[in-house]
């Protein structure tokens, strides 16, 4: 019974460690995947924060650099988006959809409406729309007619909102929102905020709470008009073939772009977050690893009690010629067997629980707190190997004192009163 409890203790400690590391790795992997799916790997911008002019030939030239898969021009600005009495601060990103789809996956997460409306209208389609407007001139003379309202709404520039932002504003596909730029424009009456009405063409759900609450997308041309920027951009985003070479690729892009440019990458932008996750992983391993330490104490106690109980038998064996090293190996083998069996059972149990938790999403979370709505599990083989080595090693260390104590038994003293 004591041996069985010792095996169960080791198994519980190993299973707990495997599950804890799987959860930690799941959060890290899920966060990294969502970040890399929502942002670019490398960003090129001006060192002084000014706009990038003549960006088309520059982007075409930089796309030829090694490791670069795709590039996309963007504009980022803080705006105020309002619908009726509700308002929300947001980041408005001006994009060219066909380029943006090559560097990030956010447009693929549009769940309501369609991101296709962000594509620039073709010349032929514009001509047909003009003919249609001419044919409906008579209907449009009444500015309050249903057709006139529909025409004005269709002519509004499209915008894609995050799910959480849309819920907070009460917006849905087809709603008209007012986008206000804090930069404004200078008038005889002072600086007046510049605003424009946008039609909600879609709502995206990336599963990343911060993005769904604070981000919105529109055409690059519409963003340039809203911010009165002209044909300039602020950032060129790049997707590369090896995310862990982002720093080296960024330096190469800076040199190729020339003086006055700098780069940032996904690791620099999220370094504090991933550092905190690594620290949390270490603390988790140490804290949950105490369960394995307690199990090792159980092995120590059980073997010590066994030595005390089997003192007479050990003395008889030693009087018949058994060497001290043989006695020592018996108790080392006993402790190793407990550690190996407990570790094997714990690994199977831990990986089974991790698979079930990750496959069935057994544990839900508040997305506004954790950015995801379930606990992710991502068990790794290397973690299992590390846990197994620590568990078996600790079990072997726990056998040192009992085996040494058993080998020191003197047959004459042990059998004196028998």
PDB file of N, CA and C in Angstrom, residues 109 117 152 163 274 350 372:
ATOM      1  N   UNK A 109     -10.853  36.995 -41.183  1.00  0.00           N
ATOM      2  CA  UNK A 109     -11.688  36.746 -40.005  1.00  0.00           C
ATOM      3  C   UNK A 109     -12.981  37.551 -40.028  1.00  0.00           C
ATOM      4  N   UNK A 117     -15.712  44.497 -50.187  1.00  0.00           N
ATOM      5  CA  UNK A 117     -16.140  45.859 -50.478  1.00  0.00           C
ATOM      6  C   UNK A 117     -15.015  46.876 -50.289  1.00  0.00           C
ATOM      7  N   UNK A 152     -27.063  57.383 -51.528  1.00  0.00           N
ATOM      8  CA  UNK A 152     -26.076  58.086 -50.707  1.00  0.00           C
ATOM      9  C   UNK A 152     -25.327  57.113 -49.801  1.00  0.00           C
ATOM     10  N   UNK A 163     -15.531  42.990 -33.804  1.00  0.00           N
ATOM     11  CA  UNK A 163     -16.778  42.510 -33.216  1.00  0.00           C
ATOM     12  C   UNK A 163     -17.099  43.220 -31.906  1.00  0.00           C
ATOM     13  N   UNK A 274       6.155  38.381 -24.080  1.00  0.00           N
ATOM     14  CA  UNK A 274       6.732  37.040 -24.161  1.00  0.00           C
ATOM     15  C   UNK A 274       7.750  36.805 -23.039  1.00  0.00           C
ATOM     16  N   UNK A 350      -1.219  12.863 -17.955  1.00  0.00           N
ATOM     17  CA  UNK A 350      -1.068  14.289 -18.268  1.00  0.00           C
ATOM     18  C   UNK A 350      -1.338  14.601 -19.727  1.00  0.00           C
ATOM     19  N   UNK A 372      -8.801  35.437 -25.087  1.00  0.00           N
ATOM     20  CA  UNK A 372      -9.321  34.235 -25.747  1.00  0.00           C
ATOM     21  C   UNK A 372     -10.439  33.677 -24.879  1.00  0.00           C
TER      22      UNK A 372
END
